């Protein structure tokens, strides 16, 4: 390669060059020189933290047509192509050096071959365009949690999205050490249509070079594939956390209010579209994050931060009644980017919005009208199921005041939840930390959803809902989680939740707002203010406590019939689930900590014993007196 400074001087304006040189870090200079030489942009825009620079990014996203304005001031919309509507597991691969092996559950390609492929696709991809450089931080900037990141992209939309989602950190970068590590992301939308939509979907690639903490993404625009700091960085962060003894998790964090004005922080992991964001945003509680959390042990405490500072949320079934907090943000002036909704008369519409929707407009398929069919003859819905909105957390009335606390918050509990129609009760607490990590986290089984391209409605195990992002051996990851509680005086309580349990007729046994009751019950448990019933799979709420909570939280009368239907222990379904979980672990998790199998075996034993005594379906009242 030509001398780094020479390339930079040659390609960058004087202003851009001096902004970049103020960041005195070899890796960054080399990265920028490399990607500039590779992608050949016409010019490079170095975005600092200044109002002016950030506004320029926003304005350019509109000017170049990647975003268009809606009626409400500050609101814009963007479309991704019809085959670019979610995270793409097929196109996402780890670049693995010849000398290393990664779990076979992970999509991968030999590093040299993969690099040649993806760099080939990126070659000259920015000709005629501007490369935007953004300096951002995962976790509060300048804190012990902070991971500095640099994003190079030719998409103003991606750069704008990241502005709402992450903390700007150019100032922090100006103080960075010469050799400090940073995560580097290169993205190009590749060939685009007149409407500024990536079109070369066949050549969509998202390749992760974890040996250099660098990620390449090309021929895609969907946020989950392009915004480096989202799931791409999570994959790198998990490796860094493994080396350094902390945890990077696919979890929301929220502050839940309890008696006497106290607030208790809870975190939770759910696969996409399983209730994570709505749990994070319960009305009356505070939200600290909805997607990615970092945990560290600090002075014997379990402390958590949100890696992000905004929300890239699903906008399906978001209604005024069930989601008042976000509804408000989505309707008042302020910065919001809508992705893949329907637009008519300059207003956005989405599926299940609980309001009248027009019969025609523009959506991800182009001009849309009711009854429009795709190439296979299927109806095209008015908006995509995985339509999204991006907002900064600070736009929410109930944004938690500790969002940017450099020390994070102490966590009282954490929960794991999947989409399980058959087996798991709506809420239960583990017997101890390791039991919860194994039984609810490492056993998380879920029906896949539309947030992953081409895979909906299939049951799969999704370890801690982080399976897609695990770039370390799965057994090591489980062990790290189990070990993490060591040395912590009061580790968080661990809960398992399931909002999707169904009855024999296939009807959900819970209402969508019931999750608020479960969360309030957890809050009480953290402080020892509610009892529980011991059952074979964990500890479940007592009827009387739920009667009070349903009344207080939702103003609802909670019947014994509802309780029995929701909390009956379904022994055959739970035994079958344990079989599937164990099979998965035996086949996919070499070097699994033995405690995984011991815990599963112990639960199996308790289920069988209870079955002998009470039968296949055990009412919680039968266990209450034991
Ligand atoms: C998810 O699907 O888990 C998300 C959105 O949070 S993204 O990963 O960005 O697609
Ligand atoms: Mn997510």
mmCIF file of C-alpha atoms in Angstrom, residues 83-466:
data_model
loop_
_atom_site.group_PDB
_atom_site.id
_atom_site.type_symbol
_atom_site.label_atom_id
_atom_site.label_comp_id
_atom_site.label_asym_id
_atom_site.label_seq_id
_atom_site.Cartn_x
_atom_site.Cartn_y
_atom_site.Cartn_z
ATOM 1 C CA UNK A 83 -35.105 -8.742 -0.395
ATOM 2 C CA UNK A 84 -33.356 -6.554 2.123
ATOM 3 C CA UNK A 85 -35.884 -6.377 4.914
ATOM 4 C CA UNK A 86 -34.091 -8.029 7.810
ATOM 5 C CA UNK A 87 -30.867 -9.380 9.135
ATOM 6 C CA UNK A 88 -29.495 -11.779 6.576
ATOM 7 C CA UNK A 89 -28.065 -14.887 8.210
ATOM 8 C CA UNK A 90 -27.061 -16.442 4.880
ATOM 9 C CA UNK A 91 -25.008 -13.461 3.784
ATOM 10 C CA UNK A 92 -23.399 -12.905 7.190
ATOM 11 C CA UNK A 93 -20.190 -14.815 7.827
ATOM 12 C CA UNK A 94 -17.204 -14.876 10.102
ATOM 13 C CA UNK A 95 -13.844 -14.751 8.393
ATOM 14 C CA UNK A 96 -11.963 -17.578 10.063
ATOM 15 C CA UNK A 97 -8.175 -17.970 9.684
ATOM 16 C CA UNK A 98 -7.043 -21.407 8.450
ATOM 17 C CA UNK A 99 -5.496 -22.161 11.821
ATOM 18 C CA UNK A 100 -8.684 -21.578 13.832
ATOM 19 C CA UNK A 101 -12.062 -23.226 14.200
ATOM 20 C CA UNK A 102 -15.394 -21.719 15.172
ATOM 21 C CA UNK A 103 -18.512 -23.558 16.277
ATOM 22 C CA UNK A 104 -20.187 -25.232 13.338
ATOM 23 C CA UNK A 105 -23.445 -23.519 14.354
ATOM 24 C CA UNK A 106 -21.889 -20.297 13.011
ATOM 25 C CA UNK A 107 -21.862 -19.294 9.372
ATOM 26 C CA UNK A 108 -18.262 -18.883 8.287
ATOM 27 C CA UNK A 109 -15.763 -18.697 5.442
ATOM 28 C CA UNK A 110 -11.999 -19.075 5.291
ATOM 29 C CA UNK A 111 -10.555 -15.631 6.013
ATOM 30 C CA UNK A 112 -8.376 -15.057 2.956
ATOM 31 C CA UNK A 113 -11.019 -16.253 0.521
ATOM 32 C CA UNK A 114 -13.741 -14.268 2.250
ATOM 33 C CA UNK A 115 -11.647 -11.114 2.367
ATOM 34 C CA UNK A 116 -10.862 -11.403 -1.326
ATOM 35 C CA UNK A 117 -14.546 -11.872 -2.092
ATOM 36 C CA UNK A 118 -15.941 -9.026 -0.051
ATOM 37 C CA UNK A 119 -13.135 -6.622 -0.891
ATOM 38 C CA UNK A 120 -13.691 -7.486 -4.542
ATOM 39 C CA UNK A 121 -17.315 -6.431 -4.178
ATOM 40 C CA UNK A 122 -16.300 -3.228 -2.397
ATOM 41 C CA UNK A 123 -13.684 -2.274 -4.986
ATOM 42 C CA UNK A 124 -14.495 1.186 -6.361
ATOM 43 C CA UNK A 125 -17.971 0.939 -4.844
ATOM 44 C CA UNK A 126 -17.895 4.597 -3.740
ATOM 45 C CA UNK A 127 -16.896 6.109 -7.076
ATOM 46 C CA UNK A 128 -18.953 9.244 -7.555
ATOM 47 C CA UNK A 129 -19.986 9.234 -3.912
ATOM 48 C CA UNK A 130 -18.891 10.676 -0.602
ATOM 49 C CA UNK A 131 -17.463 8.455 2.109
ATOM 50 C CA UNK A 132 -18.750 9.510 5.498
ATOM 51 C CA UNK A 133 -16.601 8.833 8.550
ATOM 52 C CA UNK A 134 -18.286 8.723 11.928
ATOM 53 C CA UNK A 135 -16.611 8.476 15.331
ATOM 54 C CA UNK A 136 -18.926 6.905 17.881
ATOM 55 C CA UNK A 137 -18.900 5.111 21.206
ATOM 56 C CA UNK A 138 -20.617 1.973 22.362
ATOM 57 C CA UNK A 139 -21.482 2.590 25.991
ATOM 58 C CA UNK A 140 -21.149 6.049 27.559
ATOM 59 C CA UNK A 141 -18.215 7.826 25.889
ATOM 60 C CA UNK A 142 -15.051 7.919 27.954
ATOM 61 C CA UNK A 143 -16.352 5.418 30.541
ATOM 62 C CA UNK A 144 -14.878 2.049 31.552
ATOM 63 C CA UNK A 145 -17.615 0.472 29.409
ATOM 64 C CA UNK A 146 -16.846 2.478 26.287
ATOM 65 C CA UNK A 147 -15.805 0.795 23.046
ATOM 66 C CA UNK A 148 -14.707 3.365 20.451
ATOM 67 C CA UNK A 149 -15.943 2.675 16.930
ATOM 68 C CA UNK A 150 -15.303 4.189 13.517
ATOM 69 C CA UNK A 151 -17.818 3.779 10.722
ATOM 70 C CA UNK A 152 -17.034 4.417 7.064
ATOM 71 C CA UNK A 153 -20.097 4.354 4.825
ATOM 72 C CA UNK A 154 -21.386 5.806 1.577
ATOM 73 C CA UNK A 155 -24.914 5.913 2.957
ATOM 74 C CA UNK A 156 -26.074 9.156 4.540
ATOM 75 C CA UNK A 157 -29.042 7.185 5.825
ATOM 76 C CA UNK A 158 -26.792 4.773 7.732
ATOM 77 C CA UNK A 159 -24.762 7.682 9.110
ATOM 78 C CA UNK A 160 -27.948 9.493 10.130
ATOM 79 C CA UNK A 161 -29.405 6.387 11.787
ATOM 80 C CA UNK A 162 -26.227 5.964 13.788
ATOM 81 C CA UNK A 163 -26.506 9.514 14.962
ATOM 82 C CA UNK A 164 -29.824 8.730 16.630
ATOM 83 C CA UNK A 165 -28.692 5.359 17.916
ATOM 84 C CA UNK A 166 -25.199 5.998 19.296
ATOM 85 C CA UNK A 167 -23.166 8.452 21.283
ATOM 86 C CA UNK A 168 -20.971 10.742 19.254
ATOM 87 C CA UNK A 169 -17.344 10.399 20.295
ATOM 88 C CA UNK A 170 -15.081 12.431 18.040
ATOM 89 C CA UNK A 171 -13.868 14.333 21.119
ATOM 90 C CA UNK A 172 -13.087 11.026 22.824
ATOM 91 C CA UNK A 173 -11.207 9.844 19.746
ATOM 92 C CA UNK A 174 -9.078 13.002 19.874
ATOM 93 C CA UNK A 175 -7.832 11.793 23.258
ATOM 94 C CA UNK A 176 -7.378 8.159 22.257
ATOM 95 C CA UNK A 177 -4.013 6.464 22.663
ATOM 96 C CA UNK A 178 -1.834 5.895 19.599
ATOM 97 C CA UNK A 179 -2.275 2.130 19.763
ATOM 98 C CA UNK A 180 -5.693 1.798 21.424
ATOM 99 C CA UNK A 181 -8.022 -0.698 19.866
ATOM 100 C CA UNK A 182 -11.125 0.429 18.025
ATOM 101 C CA UNK A 183 -13.834 -1.398 16.108
ATOM 102 C CA UNK A 184 -13.824 -0.503 12.405
ATOM 103 C CA UNK A 185 -16.791 -0.798 10.049
ATOM 104 C CA UNK A 186 -16.875 -0.360 6.309
ATOM 105 C CA UNK A 187 -20.202 -0.265 4.525
ATOM 106 C CA UNK A 188 -21.211 0.452 0.959
ATOM 107 C CA UNK A 189 -24.789 0.321 -0.299
ATOM 108 C CA UNK A 190 -23.311 -0.857 -3.614
ATOM 109 C CA UNK A 191 -25.231 -0.350 -6.834
ATOM 110 C CA UNK A 192 -28.420 1.604 -6.233
ATOM 111 C CA UNK A 193 -31.635 2.200 -8.148
ATOM 112 C CA UNK A 194 -32.909 5.668 -9.025
ATOM 113 C CA UNK A 195 -34.818 5.555 -5.756
ATOM 114 C CA UNK A 196 -31.554 5.072 -3.890
ATOM 115 C CA UNK A 197 -32.190 1.458 -2.985
ATOM 116 C CA UNK A 198 -29.459 -1.210 -3.033
ATOM 117 C CA UNK A 199 -30.183 -3.494 -5.936
ATOM 118 C CA UNK A 200 -27.391 -6.045 -6.136
ATOM 119 C CA UNK A 201 -28.949 -8.289 -3.512
ATOM 120 C CA UNK A 202 -27.330 -11.413 -4.920
ATOM 121 C CA UNK A 203 -24.025 -9.952 -3.851
ATOM 122 C CA UNK A 204 -25.054 -8.864 -0.385
ATOM 123 C CA UNK A 205 -22.245 -9.744 2.022
ATOM 124 C CA UNK A 206 -21.602 -8.994 5.676
ATOM 125 C CA UNK A 207 -18.221 -10.414 6.642
ATOM 126 C CA UNK A 208 -16.659 -10.152 10.052
ATOM 127 C CA UNK A 209 -12.895 -10.091 10.407
ATOM 128 C CA UNK A 210 -12.628 -10.606 14.129
ATOM 129 C CA UNK A 211 -8.840 -10.891 13.908
ATOM 130 C CA UNK A 212 -8.754 -7.151 13.098
ATOM 131 C CA UNK A 213 -12.024 -6.059 14.755
ATOM 132 C CA UNK A 214 -13.167 -4.954 11.325
ATOM 133 C CA UNK A 215 -16.470 -5.627 9.561
ATOM 134 C CA UNK A 216 -17.293 -5.295 5.858
ATOM 135 C CA UNK A 217 -20.841 -4.927 4.613
ATOM 136 C CA UNK A 218 -21.902 -4.385 1.006
ATOM 137 C CA UNK A 219 -24.961 -4.344 -1.277
ATOM 138 C CA UNK A 220 -27.428 -3.901 1.563
ATOM 139 C CA UNK A 221 -29.041 -1.028 3.421
ATOM 140 C CA UNK A 222 -31.137 -2.711 6.129
ATOM 141 C CA UNK A 223 -29.953 -1.329 9.482
ATOM 142 C CA UNK A 224 -29.197 -4.682 11.098
ATOM 143 C CA UNK A 225 -26.771 -5.476 8.255
ATOM 144 C CA UNK A 226 -25.268 -2.047 7.744
ATOM 145 C CA UNK A 227 -25.037 -0.100 10.951
ATOM 146 C CA UNK A 228 -21.718 -1.330 12.210
ATOM 147 C CA UNK A 229 -22.427 -0.526 15.811
ATOM 148 C CA UNK A 230 -25.496 -2.731 15.985
ATOM 149 C CA UNK A 231 -25.203 -6.482 15.646
ATOM 150 C CA UNK A 232 -21.902 -6.333 13.783
ATOM 151 C CA UNK A 233 -20.234 -4.689 16.761
ATOM 152 C CA UNK A 234 -22.027 -7.011 19.157
ATOM 153 C CA UNK A 235 -20.198 -9.921 17.578
ATOM 154 C CA UNK A 236 -16.862 -8.223 18.127
ATOM 155 C CA UNK A 237 -17.814 -7.020 21.617
ATOM 156 C CA UNK A 238 -18.598 -10.569 22.708
ATOM 157 C CA UNK A 239 -15.046 -11.549 21.844
ATOM 158 C CA UNK A 240 -13.567 -8.557 23.596
ATOM 159 C CA UNK A 241 -15.747 -9.185 26.656
ATOM 160 C CA UNK A 242 -14.566 -12.803 26.689
ATOM 161 C CA UNK A 243 -10.923 -11.663 26.719
ATOM 162 C CA UNK A 244 -11.479 -9.005 29.352
ATOM 163 C CA UNK A 245 -13.957 -10.681 31.706
ATOM 164 C CA UNK A 246 -17.177 -8.759 31.116
ATOM 165 C CA UNK A 247 -20.388 -9.581 29.230
ATOM 166 C CA UNK A 248 -21.963 -8.143 26.074
ATOM 167 C CA UNK A 249 -25.601 -9.232 25.845
ATOM 168 C CA UNK A 250 -28.608 -8.941 23.520
ATOM 169 C CA UNK A 251 -30.676 -7.328 26.275
ATOM 170 C CA UNK A 252 -32.859 -4.356 27.088
ATOM 171 C CA UNK A 253 -32.546 -2.525 30.407
ATOM 172 C CA UNK A 254 -35.358 -0.729 32.165
ATOM 173 C CA UNK A 255 -36.105 0.834 35.526
ATOM 174 C CA UNK A 256 -39.179 -0.666 37.174
ATOM 175 C CA UNK A 257 -40.911 1.207 39.962
ATOM 176 C CA UNK A 258 -41.762 -0.586 43.188
ATOM 177 C CA UNK A 259 -43.366 0.247 46.513
ATOM 178 C CA UNK A 260 -42.151 3.313 48.405
ATOM 179 C CA UNK A 261 -40.827 5.075 45.299
ATOM 180 C CA UNK A 262 -37.936 2.653 44.735
ATOM 181 C CA UNK A 263 -36.695 1.775 41.268
ATOM 182 C CA UNK A 264 -35.198 -1.575 40.305
ATOM 183 C CA UNK A 265 -33.293 -2.170 37.103
ATOM 184 C CA UNK A 266 -34.144 -5.262 35.098
ATOM 185 C CA UNK A 267 -32.597 -6.503 31.879
ATOM 186 C CA UNK A 268 -33.969 -8.997 29.403
ATOM 187 C CA UNK A 269 -33.008 -11.039 26.371
ATOM 188 C CA UNK A 270 -35.571 -11.967 23.745
ATOM 189 C CA UNK A 271 -35.127 -12.973 20.117
ATOM 190 C CA UNK A 272 -36.315 -10.315 17.650
ATOM 191 C CA UNK A 273 -40.045 -9.724 17.634
ATOM 192 C CA UNK A 274 -40.742 -11.569 20.887
ATOM 193 C CA UNK A 275 -41.709 -8.618 23.066
ATOM 194 C CA UNK A 276 -38.332 -7.152 23.957
ATOM 195 C CA UNK A 277 -38.888 -3.519 23.029
ATOM 196 C CA UNK A 278 -42.397 -3.438 24.462
ATOM 197 C CA UNK A 279 -41.123 -4.851 27.768
ATOM 198 C CA UNK A 280 -38.396 -2.228 27.782
ATOM 199 C CA UNK A 281 -40.981 0.521 27.290
ATOM 200 C CA UNK A 282 -43.745 -0.291 29.704
ATOM 201 C CA UNK A 283 -45.839 2.770 30.492
ATOM 202 C CA UNK A 284 -44.912 4.328 33.819
ATOM 203 C CA UNK A 285 -41.496 2.645 33.962
ATOM 204 C CA UNK A 286 -38.257 4.076 32.601
ATOM 205 C CA UNK A 287 -36.313 2.812 29.613
ATOM 206 C CA UNK A 288 -32.555 2.666 29.563
ATOM 207 C CA UNK A 289 -32.082 0.499 26.484
ATOM 208 C CA UNK A 290 -33.946 -1.871 24.226
ATOM 209 C CA UNK A 291 -31.349 -4.038 22.511
ATOM 210 C CA UNK A 292 -27.745 -4.341 23.672
ATOM 211 C CA UNK A 293 -26.350 -4.226 27.217
ATOM 212 C CA UNK A 294 -22.826 -4.441 28.579
ATOM 213 C CA UNK A 295 -22.306 -5.840 32.074
ATOM 214 C CA UNK A 296 -19.280 -5.348 34.283
ATOM 215 C CA UNK A 297 -18.402 -6.265 37.830
ATOM 216 C CA UNK A 298 -17.467 -3.070 39.615
ATOM 217 C CA UNK A 299 -16.638 -3.160 43.354
ATOM 218 C CA UNK A 300 -18.593 -6.377 43.819
ATOM 219 C CA UNK A 301 -21.660 -4.997 42.051
ATOM 220 C CA UNK A 302 -23.307 -6.192 38.855
ATOM 221 C CA UNK A 303 -23.450 -3.011 36.780
ATOM 222 C CA UNK A 304 -25.049 -2.464 33.394
ATOM 223 C CA UNK A 305 -25.040 0.102 30.617
ATOM 224 C CA UNK A 306 -26.872 0.366 27.343
ATOM 225 C CA UNK A 307 -24.318 0.034 24.549
ATOM 226 C CA UNK A 308 -26.624 2.197 22.450
ATOM 227 C CA UNK A 309 -28.469 5.457 22.994
ATOM 228 C CA UNK A 310 -31.444 5.045 20.679
ATOM 229 C CA UNK A 311 -33.991 2.541 19.416
ATOM 230 C CA UNK A 312 -34.246 0.766 16.078
ATOM 231 C CA UNK A 313 -37.629 -0.682 16.891
ATOM 232 C CA UNK A 314 -40.149 -2.821 15.094
ATOM 233 C CA UNK A 315 -43.174 -0.883 14.026
ATOM 234 C CA UNK A 316 -45.842 -3.528 13.775
ATOM 235 C CA UNK A 317 -48.771 -3.719 16.198
ATOM 236 C CA UNK A 318 -47.647 -0.449 17.769
ATOM 237 C CA UNK A 319 -50.899 1.117 18.982
ATOM 238 C CA UNK A 320 -51.905 4.182 20.954
ATOM 239 C CA UNK A 321 -53.421 1.986 23.639
ATOM 240 C CA UNK A 322 -50.693 -0.611 24.148
ATOM 241 C CA UNK A 323 -47.634 1.524 23.409
ATOM 242 C CA UNK A 324 -48.460 5.058 24.521
ATOM 243 C CA UNK A 325 -44.843 6.103 25.093
ATOM 244 C CA UNK A 326 -43.537 5.351 21.639
ATOM 245 C CA UNK A 327 -46.831 6.305 20.029
ATOM 246 C CA UNK A 328 -46.312 9.789 21.379
ATOM 247 C CA UNK A 329 -42.785 10.035 19.936
ATOM 248 C CA UNK A 330 -43.966 8.708 16.585
ATOM 249 C CA UNK A 331 -46.588 11.439 16.336
ATOM 250 C CA UNK A 332 -44.916 14.574 17.614
ATOM 251 C CA UNK A 333 -42.294 16.749 15.910
ATOM 252 C CA UNK A 334 -38.712 15.534 16.442
ATOM 253 C CA UNK A 335 -36.258 13.294 14.706
ATOM 254 C CA UNK A 336 -37.726 9.943 13.643
ATOM 255 C CA UNK A 337 -36.663 7.757 10.703
ATOM 256 C CA UNK A 338 -39.371 5.361 9.542
ATOM 257 C CA UNK A 339 -38.183 2.338 7.562
ATOM 258 C CA UNK A 340 -40.345 0.192 5.308
ATOM 259 C CA UNK A 341 -43.714 1.559 6.381
ATOM 260 C CA UNK A 342 -46.475 2.630 3.972
ATOM 261 C CA UNK A 343 -46.455 6.300 3.076
ATOM 262 C CA UNK A 344 -49.570 8.057 1.807
ATOM 263 C CA UNK A 345 -50.204 11.804 1.805
ATOM 264 C CA UNK A 346 -46.852 12.201 3.525
ATOM 265 C CA UNK A 347 -47.958 10.197 6.540
ATOM 266 C CA UNK A 348 -46.578 6.821 7.723
ATOM 267 C CA UNK A 349 -48.749 3.735 8.261
ATOM 268 C CA UNK A 350 -47.912 0.308 9.586
ATOM 269 C CA UNK A 351 -49.445 -3.078 10.216
ATOM 270 C CA UNK A 352 -51.631 -3.420 13.271
ATOM 271 C CA UNK A 353 -51.597 0.281 14.136
ATOM 272 C CA UNK A 354 -55.156 0.152 15.424
ATOM 273 C CA UNK A 355 -56.269 2.943 13.114
ATOM 274 C CA UNK A 356 -57.665 3.205 9.628
ATOM 275 C CA UNK A 357 -55.079 2.722 6.884
ATOM 276 C CA UNK A 358 -55.249 3.844 3.247
ATOM 277 C CA UNK A 359 -55.761 1.503 0.287
ATOM 278 C CA UNK A 360 -52.826 2.861 -1.632
ATOM 279 C CA UNK A 361 -49.531 4.586 -1.158
ATOM 280 C CA UNK A 362 -45.831 3.831 -1.509
ATOM 281 C CA UNK A 363 -44.046 1.050 0.324
ATOM 282 C CA UNK A 364 -40.973 -1.180 -0.017
ATOM 283 C CA UNK A 365 -42.502 -2.713 -3.171
ATOM 284 C CA UNK A 366 -42.904 0.711 -4.863
ATOM 285 C CA UNK A 367 -46.394 2.054 -5.652
ATOM 286 C CA UNK A 368 -48.706 -0.058 -3.540
ATOM 287 C CA UNK A 369 -52.459 -0.713 -3.652
ATOM 288 C CA UNK A 370 -54.611 -3.082 -1.663
ATOM 289 C CA UNK A 371 -54.492 -6.512 -3.307
ATOM 290 C CA UNK A 372 -51.077 -5.967 -4.958
ATOM 291 C CA UNK A 373 -49.321 -9.307 -5.396
ATOM 292 C CA UNK A 374 -45.666 -10.286 -5.424
ATOM 293 C CA UNK A 375 -44.040 -12.454 -8.103
ATOM 294 C CA UNK A 376 -45.258 -15.599 -6.331
ATOM 295 C CA UNK A 377 -48.840 -14.362 -6.285
ATOM 296 C CA UNK A 378 -48.893 -13.567 -2.565
ATOM 297 C CA UNK A 379 -50.505 -10.412 -1.252
ATOM 298 C CA UNK A 380 -47.995 -7.678 -0.467
ATOM 299 C CA UNK A 381 -48.892 -6.241 2.934
ATOM 300 C CA UNK A 382 -49.241 -2.492 3.260
ATOM 301 C CA UNK A 383 -46.031 -2.287 5.277
ATOM 302 C CA UNK A 384 -43.346 -4.834 6.010
ATOM 303 C CA UNK A 385 -43.762 -6.851 9.200
ATOM 304 C CA UNK A 386 -40.215 -5.888 10.100
ATOM 305 C CA UNK A 387 -40.781 -2.178 9.420
ATOM 306 C CA UNK A 388 -38.726 -0.063 11.809
ATOM 307 C CA UNK A 389 -38.440 3.328 13.397
ATOM 308 C CA UNK A 390 -35.274 4.958 14.688
ATOM 309 C CA UNK A 391 -35.401 7.420 17.541
ATOM 310 C CA UNK A 392 -32.974 8.670 20.151
ATOM 311 C CA UNK A 393 -33.870 7.418 23.618
ATOM 312 C CA UNK A 394 -33.787 10.948 24.933
ATOM 313 C CA UNK A 395 -36.866 11.694 22.816
ATOM 314 C CA UNK A 396 -38.906 9.397 25.054
ATOM 315 C CA UNK A 397 -40.725 10.962 27.974
ATOM 316 C CA UNK A 398 -39.603 8.089 30.195
ATOM 317 C CA UNK A 399 -35.966 7.843 29.141
ATOM 318 C CA UNK A 400 -34.028 6.734 32.220
ATOM 319 C CA UNK A 401 -31.906 9.540 33.716
ATOM 320 C CA UNK A 402 -28.973 7.138 34.186
ATOM 321 C CA UNK A 403 -28.651 6.437 30.452
ATOM 322 C CA UNK A 404 -25.276 8.108 30.252
ATOM 323 C CA UNK A 405 -24.016 7.351 33.741
ATOM 324 C CA UNK A 406 -20.422 6.206 33.128
ATOM 325 C CA UNK A 407 -20.723 3.635 35.949
ATOM 326 C CA UNK A 408 -24.016 2.226 34.698
ATOM 327 C CA UNK A 409 -26.709 0.981 37.071
ATOM 328 C CA UNK A 410 -26.897 -1.954 39.467
ATOM 329 C CA UNK A 411 -29.044 -4.709 38.031
ATOM 330 C CA UNK A 412 -31.696 -6.360 40.225
ATOM 331 C CA UNK A 413 -32.844 -9.054 37.828
ATOM 332 C CA UNK A 414 -32.682 -10.349 34.335
ATOM 333 C CA UNK A 415 -35.068 -12.315 32.194
ATOM 334 C CA UNK A 416 -34.990 -14.567 29.156
ATOM 335 C CA UNK A 417 -38.010 -14.969 26.912
ATOM 336 C CA UNK A 418 -38.871 -16.729 23.686
ATOM 337 C CA UNK A 419 -41.888 -17.561 21.569
ATOM 338 C CA UNK A 420 -43.048 -20.843 23.063
ATOM 339 C CA UNK A 421 -46.658 -21.839 22.413
ATOM 340 C CA UNK A 422 -46.510 -25.088 24.345
ATOM 341 C CA UNK A 423 -44.303 -25.501 27.367
ATOM 342 C CA UNK A 424 -43.083 -22.618 29.520
ATOM 343 C CA UNK A 425 -45.271 -20.757 32.017
ATOM 344 C CA UNK A 426 -45.611 -16.979 31.498
ATOM 345 C CA UNK A 427 -43.165 -16.121 34.264
ATOM 346 C CA UNK A 428 -40.939 -18.055 36.637
ATOM 347 C CA UNK A 429 -37.843 -17.445 38.716
ATOM 348 C CA UNK A 430 -34.867 -19.740 38.824
ATOM 349 C CA UNK A 431 -33.632 -21.463 41.996
ATOM 350 C CA UNK A 432 -30.289 -19.699 41.691
ATOM 351 C CA UNK A 433 -28.061 -17.890 39.167
ATOM 352 C CA UNK A 434 -26.651 -20.928 37.368
ATOM 353 C CA UNK A 435 -30.030 -22.673 37.278
ATOM 354 C CA UNK A 436 -31.496 -19.614 35.535
ATOM 355 C CA UNK A 437 -28.639 -19.231 33.068
ATOM 356 C CA UNK A 438 -29.011 -22.859 32.034
ATOM 357 C CA UNK A 439 -32.784 -23.362 32.257
ATOM 358 C CA UNK A 440 -34.018 -20.092 30.795
ATOM 359 C CA UNK A 441 -31.002 -18.658 28.957
ATOM 360 C CA UNK A 442 -29.149 -21.615 27.454
ATOM 361 C CA UNK A 443 -32.473 -23.451 26.985
ATOM 362 C CA UNK A 444 -34.217 -20.603 25.210
ATOM 363 C CA UNK A 445 -36.327 -22.170 22.491
ATOM 364 C CA UNK A 446 -38.287 -19.983 20.167
ATOM 365 C CA UNK A 447 -40.306 -19.854 17.009
ATOM 366 C CA UNK A 448 -38.382 -17.816 14.447
ATOM 367 C CA UNK A 449 -39.879 -14.558 13.215
ATOM 368 C CA UNK A 450 -39.822 -12.254 10.210
ATOM 369 C CA UNK A 451 -36.864 -10.260 11.602
ATOM 370 C CA UNK A 452 -34.625 -12.897 10.018
ATOM 371 C CA UNK A 453 -34.907 -13.131 6.259
ATOM 372 C CA UNK A 454 -36.615 -16.254 4.918
ATOM 373 C CA UNK A 455 -37.134 -18.058 8.194
ATOM 374 C CA UNK A 456 -40.423 -17.664 9.954
ATOM 375 C CA UNK A 457 -42.309 -20.051 12.167
ATOM 376 C CA UNK A 458 -39.614 -22.679 12.777
ATOM 377 C CA UNK A 459 -38.780 -23.787 16.338
ATOM 378 C CA UNK A 460 -35.117 -23.372 17.149
ATOM 379 C CA UNK A 461 -32.851 -23.088 20.158
ATOM 380 C CA UNK A 462 -31.451 -19.583 20.416
ATOM 381 C CA UNK A 463 -29.000 -19.488 23.350
ATOM 382 C CA UNK A 464 -29.688 -16.387 25.446
ATOM 383 C CA UNK A 465 -31.214 -15.003 22.216
ATOM 384 C CA UNK A 466 -27.677 -14.193 21.187
#
